[in-house]
PDB file of C-alpha atoms and ligand atoms in Angstrom:
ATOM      1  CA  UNK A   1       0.000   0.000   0.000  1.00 92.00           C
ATOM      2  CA  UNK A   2       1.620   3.433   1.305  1.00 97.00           C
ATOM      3  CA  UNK A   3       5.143   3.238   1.969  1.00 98.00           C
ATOM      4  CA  UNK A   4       7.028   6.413   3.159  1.00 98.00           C
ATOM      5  CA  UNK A   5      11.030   5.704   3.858  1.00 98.00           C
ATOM      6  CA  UNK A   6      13.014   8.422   5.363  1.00 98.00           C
ATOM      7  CA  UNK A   7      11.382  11.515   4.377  1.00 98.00           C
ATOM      8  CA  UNK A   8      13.280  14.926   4.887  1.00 98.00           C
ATOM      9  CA  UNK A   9      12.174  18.527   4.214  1.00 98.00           C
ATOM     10  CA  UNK A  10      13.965  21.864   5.599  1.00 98.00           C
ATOM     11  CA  UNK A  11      12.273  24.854   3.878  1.00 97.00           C
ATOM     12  CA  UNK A  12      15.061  27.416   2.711  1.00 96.00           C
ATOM     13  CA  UNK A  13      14.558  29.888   5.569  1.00 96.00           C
ATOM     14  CA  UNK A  14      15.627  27.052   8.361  1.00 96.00           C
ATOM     15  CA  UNK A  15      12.402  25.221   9.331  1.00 96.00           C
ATOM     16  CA  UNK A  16      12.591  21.595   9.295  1.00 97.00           C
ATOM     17  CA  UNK A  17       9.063  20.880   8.910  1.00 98.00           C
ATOM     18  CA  UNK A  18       9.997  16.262   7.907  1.00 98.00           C
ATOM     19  CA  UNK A  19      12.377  14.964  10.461  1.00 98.00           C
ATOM     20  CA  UNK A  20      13.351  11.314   9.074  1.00 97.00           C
ATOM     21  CA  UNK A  21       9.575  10.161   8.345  1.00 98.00           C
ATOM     22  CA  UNK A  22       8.493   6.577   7.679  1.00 97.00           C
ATOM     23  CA  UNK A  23       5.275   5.327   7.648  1.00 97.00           C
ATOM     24  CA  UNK A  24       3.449   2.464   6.154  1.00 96.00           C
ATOM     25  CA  UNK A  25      -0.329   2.594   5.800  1.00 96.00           C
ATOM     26  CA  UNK A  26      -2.828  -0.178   4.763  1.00 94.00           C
ATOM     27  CA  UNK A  27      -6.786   0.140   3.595  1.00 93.00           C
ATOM     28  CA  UNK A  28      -8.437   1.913   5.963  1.00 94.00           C
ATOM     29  CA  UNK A  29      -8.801   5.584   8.069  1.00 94.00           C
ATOM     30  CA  UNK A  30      -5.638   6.413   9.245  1.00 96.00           C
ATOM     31  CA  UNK A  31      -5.610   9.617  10.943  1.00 96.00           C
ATOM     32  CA  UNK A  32      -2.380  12.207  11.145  1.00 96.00           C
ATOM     33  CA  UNK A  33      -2.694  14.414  14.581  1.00 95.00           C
ATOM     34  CA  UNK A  34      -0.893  17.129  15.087  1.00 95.00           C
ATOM     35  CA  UNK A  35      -0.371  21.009  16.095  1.00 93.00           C
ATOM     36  CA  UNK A  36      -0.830  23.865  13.910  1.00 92.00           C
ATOM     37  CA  UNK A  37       3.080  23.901  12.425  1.00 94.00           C
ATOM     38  CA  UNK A  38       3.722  20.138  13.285  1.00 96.00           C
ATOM     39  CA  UNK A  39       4.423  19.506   9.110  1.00 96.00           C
ATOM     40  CA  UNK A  40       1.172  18.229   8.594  1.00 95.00           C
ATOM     41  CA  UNK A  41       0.706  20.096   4.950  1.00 94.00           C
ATOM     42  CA  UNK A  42       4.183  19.668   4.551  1.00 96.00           C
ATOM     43  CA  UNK A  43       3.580  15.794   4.360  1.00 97.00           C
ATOM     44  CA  UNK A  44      -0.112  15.848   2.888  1.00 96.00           C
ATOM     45  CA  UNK A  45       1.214  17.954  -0.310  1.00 95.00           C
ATOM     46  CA  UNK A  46       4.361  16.244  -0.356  1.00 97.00           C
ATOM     47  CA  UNK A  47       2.594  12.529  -0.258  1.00 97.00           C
ATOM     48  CA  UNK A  48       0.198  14.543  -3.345  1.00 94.00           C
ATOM     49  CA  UNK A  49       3.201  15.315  -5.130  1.00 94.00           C
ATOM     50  CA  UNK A  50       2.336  19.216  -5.070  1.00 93.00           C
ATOM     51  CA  UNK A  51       5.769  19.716  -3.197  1.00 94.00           C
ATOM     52  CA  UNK A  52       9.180  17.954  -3.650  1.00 95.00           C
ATOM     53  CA  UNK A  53      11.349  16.789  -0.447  1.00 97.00           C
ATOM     54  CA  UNK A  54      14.600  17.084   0.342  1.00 98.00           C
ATOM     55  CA  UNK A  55      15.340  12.966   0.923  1.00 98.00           C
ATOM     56  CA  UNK A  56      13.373  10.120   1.192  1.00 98.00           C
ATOM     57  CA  UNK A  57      10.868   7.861  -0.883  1.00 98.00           C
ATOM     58  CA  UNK A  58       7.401   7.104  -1.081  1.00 98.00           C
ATOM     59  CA  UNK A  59       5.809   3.930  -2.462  1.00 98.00           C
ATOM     60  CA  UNK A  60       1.955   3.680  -3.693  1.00 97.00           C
ATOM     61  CA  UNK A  61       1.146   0.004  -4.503  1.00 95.00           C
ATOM     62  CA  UNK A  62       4.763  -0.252  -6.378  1.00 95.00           C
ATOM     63  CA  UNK A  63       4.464   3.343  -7.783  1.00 95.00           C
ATOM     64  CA  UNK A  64       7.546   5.365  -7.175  1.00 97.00           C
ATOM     65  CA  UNK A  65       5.497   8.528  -6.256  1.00 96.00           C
ATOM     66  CA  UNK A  66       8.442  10.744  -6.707  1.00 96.00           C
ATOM     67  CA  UNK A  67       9.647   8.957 -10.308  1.00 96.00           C
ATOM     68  CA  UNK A  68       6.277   8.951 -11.615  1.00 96.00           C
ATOM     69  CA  UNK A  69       4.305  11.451 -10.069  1.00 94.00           C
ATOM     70  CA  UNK A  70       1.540  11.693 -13.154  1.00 91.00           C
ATOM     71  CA  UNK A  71       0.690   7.533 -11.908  1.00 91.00           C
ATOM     72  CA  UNK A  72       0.087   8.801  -8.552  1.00 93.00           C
ATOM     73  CA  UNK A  73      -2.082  11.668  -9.625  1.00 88.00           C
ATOM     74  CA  UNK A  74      -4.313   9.191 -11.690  1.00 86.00           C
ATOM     75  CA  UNK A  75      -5.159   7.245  -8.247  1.00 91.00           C
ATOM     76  CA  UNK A  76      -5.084  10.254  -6.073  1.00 92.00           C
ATOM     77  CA  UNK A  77      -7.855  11.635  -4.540  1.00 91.00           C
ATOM     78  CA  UNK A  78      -6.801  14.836  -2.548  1.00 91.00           C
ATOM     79  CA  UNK A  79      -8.806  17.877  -0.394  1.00 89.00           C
ATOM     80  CA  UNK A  80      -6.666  20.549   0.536  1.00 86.00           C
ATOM     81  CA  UNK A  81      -7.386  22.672   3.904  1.00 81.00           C
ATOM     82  CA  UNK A  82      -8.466  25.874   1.390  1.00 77.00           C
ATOM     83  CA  UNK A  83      -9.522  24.544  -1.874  1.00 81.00           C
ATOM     84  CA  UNK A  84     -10.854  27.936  -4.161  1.00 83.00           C
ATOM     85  CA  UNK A  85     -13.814  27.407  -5.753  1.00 87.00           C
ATOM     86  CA  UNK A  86     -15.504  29.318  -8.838  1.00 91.00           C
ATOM     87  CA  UNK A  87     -18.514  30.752  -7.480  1.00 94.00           C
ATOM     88  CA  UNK A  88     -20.528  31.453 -10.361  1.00 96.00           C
ATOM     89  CA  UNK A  89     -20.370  27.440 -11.640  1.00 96.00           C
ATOM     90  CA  UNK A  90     -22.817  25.270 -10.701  1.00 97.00           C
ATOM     91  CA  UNK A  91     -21.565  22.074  -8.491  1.00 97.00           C
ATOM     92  CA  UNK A  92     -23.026  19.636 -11.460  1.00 97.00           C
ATOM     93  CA  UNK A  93     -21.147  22.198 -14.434  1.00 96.00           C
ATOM     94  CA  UNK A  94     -18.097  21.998 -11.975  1.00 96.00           C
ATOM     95  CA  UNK A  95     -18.230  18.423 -11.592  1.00 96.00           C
ATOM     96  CA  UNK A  96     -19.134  17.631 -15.307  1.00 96.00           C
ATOM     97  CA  UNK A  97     -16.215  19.472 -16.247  1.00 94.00           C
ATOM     98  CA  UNK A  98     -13.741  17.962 -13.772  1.00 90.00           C
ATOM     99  CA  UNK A  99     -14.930  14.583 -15.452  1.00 91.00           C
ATOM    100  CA  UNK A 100     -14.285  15.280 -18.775  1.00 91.00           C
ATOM    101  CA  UNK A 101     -10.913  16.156 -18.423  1.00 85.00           C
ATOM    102  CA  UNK A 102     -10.555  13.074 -16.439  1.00 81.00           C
ATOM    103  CA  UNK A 103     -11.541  11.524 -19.673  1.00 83.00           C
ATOM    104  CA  UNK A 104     -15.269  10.268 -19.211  1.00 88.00           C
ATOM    105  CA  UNK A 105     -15.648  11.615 -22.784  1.00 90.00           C
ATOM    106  CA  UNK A 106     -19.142  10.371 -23.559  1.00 95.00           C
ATOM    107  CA  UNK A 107     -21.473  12.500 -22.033  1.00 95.00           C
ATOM    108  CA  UNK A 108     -24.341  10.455 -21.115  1.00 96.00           C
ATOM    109  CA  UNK A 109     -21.709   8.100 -19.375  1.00 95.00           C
ATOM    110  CA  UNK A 110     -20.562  11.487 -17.628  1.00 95.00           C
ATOM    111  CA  UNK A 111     -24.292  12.491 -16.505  1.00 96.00           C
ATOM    112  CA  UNK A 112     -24.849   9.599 -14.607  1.00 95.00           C
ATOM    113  CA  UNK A 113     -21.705   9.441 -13.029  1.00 93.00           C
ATOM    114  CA  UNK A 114     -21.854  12.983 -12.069  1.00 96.00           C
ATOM    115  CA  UNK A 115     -25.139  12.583 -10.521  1.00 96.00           C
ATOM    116  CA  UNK A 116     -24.378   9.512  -8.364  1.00 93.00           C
ATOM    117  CA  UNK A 117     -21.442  11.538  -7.178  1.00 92.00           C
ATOM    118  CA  UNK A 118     -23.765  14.523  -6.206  1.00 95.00           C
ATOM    119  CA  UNK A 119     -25.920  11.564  -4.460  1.00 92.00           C
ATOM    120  CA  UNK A 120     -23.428   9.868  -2.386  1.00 86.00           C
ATOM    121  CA  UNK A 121     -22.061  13.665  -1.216  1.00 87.00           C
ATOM    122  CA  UNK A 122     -25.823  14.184  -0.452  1.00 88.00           C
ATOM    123  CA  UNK A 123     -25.978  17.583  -2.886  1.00 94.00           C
ATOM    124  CA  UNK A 124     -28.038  16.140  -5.257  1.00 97.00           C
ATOM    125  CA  UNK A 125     -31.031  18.551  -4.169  1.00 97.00           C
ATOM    126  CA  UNK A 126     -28.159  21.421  -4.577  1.00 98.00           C
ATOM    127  CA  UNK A 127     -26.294  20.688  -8.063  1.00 97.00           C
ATOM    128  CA  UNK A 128     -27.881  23.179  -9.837  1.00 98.00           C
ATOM    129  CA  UNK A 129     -27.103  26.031  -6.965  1.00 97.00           C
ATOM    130  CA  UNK A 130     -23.839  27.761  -7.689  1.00 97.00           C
ATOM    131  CA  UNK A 131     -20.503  27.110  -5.502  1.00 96.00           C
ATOM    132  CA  UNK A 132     -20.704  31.031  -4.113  1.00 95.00           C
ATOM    133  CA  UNK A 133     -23.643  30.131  -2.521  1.00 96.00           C
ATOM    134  CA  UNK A 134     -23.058  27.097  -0.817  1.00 94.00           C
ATOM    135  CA  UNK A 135     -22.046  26.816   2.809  1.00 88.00           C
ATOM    136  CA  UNK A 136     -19.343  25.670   4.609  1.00 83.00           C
ATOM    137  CA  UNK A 137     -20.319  22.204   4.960  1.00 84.00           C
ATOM    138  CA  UNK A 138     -21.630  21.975   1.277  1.00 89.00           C
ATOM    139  CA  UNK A 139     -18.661  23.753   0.212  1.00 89.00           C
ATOM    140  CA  UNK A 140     -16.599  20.204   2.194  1.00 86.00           C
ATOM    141  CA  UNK A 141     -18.456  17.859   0.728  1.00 88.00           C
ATOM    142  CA  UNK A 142     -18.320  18.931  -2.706  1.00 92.00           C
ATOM    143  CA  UNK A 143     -14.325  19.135  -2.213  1.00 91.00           C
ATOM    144  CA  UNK A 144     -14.933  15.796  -1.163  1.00 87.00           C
ATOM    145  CA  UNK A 145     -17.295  14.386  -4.779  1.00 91.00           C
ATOM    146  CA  UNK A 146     -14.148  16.407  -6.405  1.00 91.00           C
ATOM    147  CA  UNK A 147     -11.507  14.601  -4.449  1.00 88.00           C
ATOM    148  CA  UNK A 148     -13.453  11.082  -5.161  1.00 86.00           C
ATOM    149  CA  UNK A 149     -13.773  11.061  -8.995  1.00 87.00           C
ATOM    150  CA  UNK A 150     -11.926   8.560 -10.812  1.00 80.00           C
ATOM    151  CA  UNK A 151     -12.355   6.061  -7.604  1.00 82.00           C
ATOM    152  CA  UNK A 152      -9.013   6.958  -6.450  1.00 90.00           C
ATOM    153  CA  UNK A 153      -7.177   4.413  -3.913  1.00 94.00           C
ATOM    154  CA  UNK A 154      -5.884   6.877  -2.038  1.00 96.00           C
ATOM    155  CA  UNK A 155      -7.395   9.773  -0.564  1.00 94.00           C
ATOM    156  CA  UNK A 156      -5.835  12.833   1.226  1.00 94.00           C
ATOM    157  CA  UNK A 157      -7.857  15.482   3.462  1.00 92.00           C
ATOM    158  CA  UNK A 158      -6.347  17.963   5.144  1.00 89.00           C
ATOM    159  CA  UNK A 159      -7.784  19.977   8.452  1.00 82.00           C
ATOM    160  CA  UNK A 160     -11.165  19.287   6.633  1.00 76.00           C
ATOM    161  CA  UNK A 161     -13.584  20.520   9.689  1.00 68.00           C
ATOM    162  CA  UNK A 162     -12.968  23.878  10.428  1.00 66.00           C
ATOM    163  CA  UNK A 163     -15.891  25.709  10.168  1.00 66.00           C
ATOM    164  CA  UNK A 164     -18.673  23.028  10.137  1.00 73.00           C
ATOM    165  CA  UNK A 165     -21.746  22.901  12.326  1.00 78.00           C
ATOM    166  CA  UNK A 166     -22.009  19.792  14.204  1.00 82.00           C
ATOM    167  CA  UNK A 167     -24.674  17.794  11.708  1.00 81.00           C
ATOM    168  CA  UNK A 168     -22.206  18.943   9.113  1.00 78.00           C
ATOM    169  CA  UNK A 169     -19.304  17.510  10.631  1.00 80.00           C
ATOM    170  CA  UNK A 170     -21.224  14.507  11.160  1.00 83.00           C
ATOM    171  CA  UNK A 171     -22.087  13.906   7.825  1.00 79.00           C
ATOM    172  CA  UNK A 172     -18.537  14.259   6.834  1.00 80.00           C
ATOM    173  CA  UNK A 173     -17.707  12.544   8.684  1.00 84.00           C
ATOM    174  CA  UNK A 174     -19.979   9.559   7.901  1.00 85.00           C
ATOM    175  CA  UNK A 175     -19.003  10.139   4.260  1.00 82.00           C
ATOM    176  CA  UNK A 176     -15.135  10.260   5.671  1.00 84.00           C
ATOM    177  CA  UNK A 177     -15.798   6.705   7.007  1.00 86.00           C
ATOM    178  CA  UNK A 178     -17.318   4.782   4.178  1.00 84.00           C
ATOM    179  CA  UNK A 179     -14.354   5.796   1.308  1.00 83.00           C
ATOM    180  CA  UNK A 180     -11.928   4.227   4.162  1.00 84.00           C
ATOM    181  CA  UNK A 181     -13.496   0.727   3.347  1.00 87.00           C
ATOM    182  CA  UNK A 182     -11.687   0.492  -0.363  1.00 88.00           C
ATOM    183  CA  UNK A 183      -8.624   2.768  -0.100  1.00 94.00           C
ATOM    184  CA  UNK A 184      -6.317   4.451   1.644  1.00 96.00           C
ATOM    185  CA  UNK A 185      -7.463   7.158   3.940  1.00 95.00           C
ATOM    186  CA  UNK A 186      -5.301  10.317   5.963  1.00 96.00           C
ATOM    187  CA  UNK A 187      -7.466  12.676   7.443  1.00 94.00           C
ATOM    188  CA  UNK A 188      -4.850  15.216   8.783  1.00 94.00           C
ATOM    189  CA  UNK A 189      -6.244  17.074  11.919  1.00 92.00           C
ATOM    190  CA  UNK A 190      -5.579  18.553  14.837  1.00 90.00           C
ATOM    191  CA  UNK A 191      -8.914  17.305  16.142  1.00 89.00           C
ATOM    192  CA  UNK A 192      -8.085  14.349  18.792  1.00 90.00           C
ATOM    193  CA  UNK A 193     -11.958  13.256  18.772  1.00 88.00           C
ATOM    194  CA  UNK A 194     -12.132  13.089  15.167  1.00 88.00           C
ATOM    195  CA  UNK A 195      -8.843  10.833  15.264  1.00 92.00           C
ATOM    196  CA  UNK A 196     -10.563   8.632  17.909  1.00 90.00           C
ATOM    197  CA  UNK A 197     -13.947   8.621  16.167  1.00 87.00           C
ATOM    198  CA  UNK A 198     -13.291   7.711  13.104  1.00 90.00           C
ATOM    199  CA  UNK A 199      -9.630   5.924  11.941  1.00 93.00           C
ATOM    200  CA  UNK A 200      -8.298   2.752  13.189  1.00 92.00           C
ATOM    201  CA  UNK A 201      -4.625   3.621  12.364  1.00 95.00           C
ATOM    202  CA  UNK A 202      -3.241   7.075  13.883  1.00 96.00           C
ATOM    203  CA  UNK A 203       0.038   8.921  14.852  1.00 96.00           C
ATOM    204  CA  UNK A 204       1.204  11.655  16.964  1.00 95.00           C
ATOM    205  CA  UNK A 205       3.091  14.104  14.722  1.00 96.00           C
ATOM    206  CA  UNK A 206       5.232  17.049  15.968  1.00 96.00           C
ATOM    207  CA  UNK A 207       8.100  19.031  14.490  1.00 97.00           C
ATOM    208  CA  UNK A 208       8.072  16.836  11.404  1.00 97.00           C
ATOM    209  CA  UNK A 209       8.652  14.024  13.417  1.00 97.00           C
ATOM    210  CA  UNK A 210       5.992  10.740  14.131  1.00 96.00           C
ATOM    211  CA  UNK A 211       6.308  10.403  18.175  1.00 95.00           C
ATOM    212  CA  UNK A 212       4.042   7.899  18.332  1.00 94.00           C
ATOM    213  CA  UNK A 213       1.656   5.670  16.214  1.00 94.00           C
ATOM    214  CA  UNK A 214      -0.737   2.482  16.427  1.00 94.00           C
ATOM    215  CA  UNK A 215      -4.259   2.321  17.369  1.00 93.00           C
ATOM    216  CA  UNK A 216      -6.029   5.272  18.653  1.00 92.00           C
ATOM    217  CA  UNK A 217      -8.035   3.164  21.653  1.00 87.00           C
ATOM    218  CA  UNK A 218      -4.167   1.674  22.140  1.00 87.00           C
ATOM    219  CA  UNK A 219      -3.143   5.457  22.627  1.00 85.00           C
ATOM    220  CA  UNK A 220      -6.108   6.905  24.012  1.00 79.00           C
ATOM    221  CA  UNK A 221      -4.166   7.681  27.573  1.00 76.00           C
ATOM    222  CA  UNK A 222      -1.195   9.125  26.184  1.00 75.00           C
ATOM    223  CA  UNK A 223      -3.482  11.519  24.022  1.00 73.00           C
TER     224      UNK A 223
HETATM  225  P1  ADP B   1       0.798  22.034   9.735  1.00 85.85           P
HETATM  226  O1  ADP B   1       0.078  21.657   8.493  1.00 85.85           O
HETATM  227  O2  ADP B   1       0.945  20.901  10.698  1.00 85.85           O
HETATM  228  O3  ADP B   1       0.238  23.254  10.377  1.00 85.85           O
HETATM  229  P2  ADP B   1       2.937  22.918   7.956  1.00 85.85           P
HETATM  230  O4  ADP B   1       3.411  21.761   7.154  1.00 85.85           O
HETATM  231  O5  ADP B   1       2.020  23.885   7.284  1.00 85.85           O
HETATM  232  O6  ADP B   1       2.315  22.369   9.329  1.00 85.85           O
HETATM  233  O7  ADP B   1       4.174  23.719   8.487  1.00 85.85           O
HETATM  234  C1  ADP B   1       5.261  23.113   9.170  1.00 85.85           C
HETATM  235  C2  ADP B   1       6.309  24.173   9.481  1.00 85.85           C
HETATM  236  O8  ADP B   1       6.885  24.606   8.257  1.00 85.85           O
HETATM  237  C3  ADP B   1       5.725  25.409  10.140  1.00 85.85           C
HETATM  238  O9  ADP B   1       6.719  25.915  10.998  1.00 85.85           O
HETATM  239  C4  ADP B   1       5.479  26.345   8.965  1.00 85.85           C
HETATM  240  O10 ADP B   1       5.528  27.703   9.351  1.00 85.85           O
HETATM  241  C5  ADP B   1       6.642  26.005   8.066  1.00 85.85           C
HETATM  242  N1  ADP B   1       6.336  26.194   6.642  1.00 85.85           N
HETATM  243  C6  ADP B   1       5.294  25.675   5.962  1.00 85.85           C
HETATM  244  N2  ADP B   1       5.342  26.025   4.677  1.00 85.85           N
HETATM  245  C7  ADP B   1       6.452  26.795   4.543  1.00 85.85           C
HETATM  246  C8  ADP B   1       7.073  27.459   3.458  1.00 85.85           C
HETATM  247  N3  ADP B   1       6.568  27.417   2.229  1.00 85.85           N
HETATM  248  N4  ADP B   1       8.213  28.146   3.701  1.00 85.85           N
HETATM  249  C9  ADP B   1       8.751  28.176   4.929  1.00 85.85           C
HETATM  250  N5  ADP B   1       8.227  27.564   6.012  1.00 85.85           N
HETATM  251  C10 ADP B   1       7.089  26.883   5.823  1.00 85.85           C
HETATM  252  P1  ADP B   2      -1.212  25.306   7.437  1.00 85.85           P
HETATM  253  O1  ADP B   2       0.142  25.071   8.004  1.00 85.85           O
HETATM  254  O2  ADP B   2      -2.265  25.191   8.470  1.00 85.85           O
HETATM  255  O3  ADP B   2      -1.448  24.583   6.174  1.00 85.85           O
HETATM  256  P2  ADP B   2      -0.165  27.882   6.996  1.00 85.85           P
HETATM  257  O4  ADP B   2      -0.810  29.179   7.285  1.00 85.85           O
HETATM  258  O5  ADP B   2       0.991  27.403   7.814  1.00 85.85           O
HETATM  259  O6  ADP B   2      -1.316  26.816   7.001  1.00 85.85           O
HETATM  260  O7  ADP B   2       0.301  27.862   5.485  1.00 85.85           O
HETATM  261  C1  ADP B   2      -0.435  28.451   4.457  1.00 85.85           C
HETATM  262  C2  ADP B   2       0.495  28.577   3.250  1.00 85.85           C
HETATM  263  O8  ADP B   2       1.610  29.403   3.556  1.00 85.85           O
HETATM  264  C3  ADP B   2       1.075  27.239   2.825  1.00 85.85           C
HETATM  265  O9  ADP B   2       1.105  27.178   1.410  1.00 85.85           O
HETATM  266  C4  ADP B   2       2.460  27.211   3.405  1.00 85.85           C
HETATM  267  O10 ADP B   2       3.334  26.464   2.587  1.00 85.85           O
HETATM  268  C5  ADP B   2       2.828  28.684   3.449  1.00 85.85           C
HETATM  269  N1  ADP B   2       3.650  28.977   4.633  1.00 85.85           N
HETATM  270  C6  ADP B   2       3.410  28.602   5.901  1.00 85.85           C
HETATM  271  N2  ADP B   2       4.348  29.038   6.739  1.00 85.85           N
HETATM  272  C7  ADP B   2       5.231  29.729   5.972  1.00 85.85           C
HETATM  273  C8  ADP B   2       6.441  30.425   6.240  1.00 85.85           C
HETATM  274  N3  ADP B   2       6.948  30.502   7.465  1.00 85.85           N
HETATM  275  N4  ADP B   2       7.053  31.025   5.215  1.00 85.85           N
HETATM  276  C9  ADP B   2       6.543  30.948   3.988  1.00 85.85           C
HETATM  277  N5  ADP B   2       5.416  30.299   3.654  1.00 85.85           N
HETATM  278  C10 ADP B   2       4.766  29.689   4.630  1.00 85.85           C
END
């Protein structure tokens, strides 16, 4: 699955934000807790291939991410912490769009997949409305039908709750839960409860370094 092997990353002015980071990650939520500054990003967009490292290697499924980053793109599903949207497009246009560049070319193939998308993120009711005027929790969960097109086997989400009402979060959550069952999940947060609600796999993260990982009921006390 996800292999990481000695990962290294000083930004030019000093800050060492990977400190010798390996990690190995199966099927399933695993979640990545840490501070505000701990490297989370850092990792997330370097794992995405949006950001280069210093040292180090990472391994999806036999992919050399680094060697072939375009593979890793084509099974990547990824939700940045601030992800711009175009606020006079609809969420189906958007969508639609996204999926024909993907390369569903015929476009009643694309309709229905677009609209099962809009289903399973529960926006159905919405597509029509334009991204502007969606709120914060519609705003996350269309990240999230953007993130999952093309089925992608692994799936990055960074700090994804800030600014969600509780039912919000819970249906993220929910939705959060059911991609772990057929890929690779990291939910990066610094969120402890979301960590122990939702991933079986976690680690403690700090100064770029992993101080701890395992199973989150395993680590509950040292939490
Ligand atoms: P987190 O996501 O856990 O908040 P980041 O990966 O964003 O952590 O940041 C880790 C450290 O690296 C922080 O000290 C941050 O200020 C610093 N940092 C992040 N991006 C840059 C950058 N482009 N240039 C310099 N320092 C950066
Ligand atoms: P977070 O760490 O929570 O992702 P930040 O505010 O640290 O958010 O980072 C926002 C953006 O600014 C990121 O693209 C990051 O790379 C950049 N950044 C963060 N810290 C620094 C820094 N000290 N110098 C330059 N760029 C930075």
């Amino acid at each position: 699955m996800l292999t990481i092997k000695n990962l290294n990353k000083t930004y030019p002015n000093g800050t060492q934000a990977l400190n010798d980071v390996n990690l190995s990650l199966e099927k399933g939520m695993f979640g990545l807790l840490g501070p505000n500054g701990a490297g989370k990003s850092t990792l997330m967009r370097t794992i995405a291939t949006l950001q280069l490292a210093d040292s180090g290697t990472i391994d999806f499924d036999g992919i050399d991410v680094f060697k072939h980053p375009g593979e890793l793109r084509k099974i990547l599903g990824y939700l940045p912490q601030d992800f711009g949207v175009y606020p006079k497009v609809s969420a189906k246009m958007m969508l639609d769009h996204i999926a024909r560049v993907k390369g569903i070319t015929n476009s009643q193939e694309r309709k229905g997949y677009v609209a099962d998308l809009l289903h399973k993120v529960n926006l159905y009711k919405f597509r029509d409305r334009n991204l502007g005027d969606y709120s914060g929790g519609m705003r996350q969960r269309f990240g999230i039908a953007q993130a999952l097109l093309g089925n992608p086997k692994l799936i990055i989400v960074d700090e994804p709750t800030a600014g969600l009402d509780p039912l919000e979060r819970n249906r993220f959550h929910n939705l959060l839960s059911e991609l772990g069952e057929n890929a690779v999940v990291i939910l990066s947060t610094h969120i402890v409860d979301d960590v122990t609600n939702l991933c079986q796999n976690m680690a403690v993260f700090n100064e770029g370094k992993i101080l701890v990982q395992g199973n989150p009921q395993e680590l509950s006390n040292t939490l």
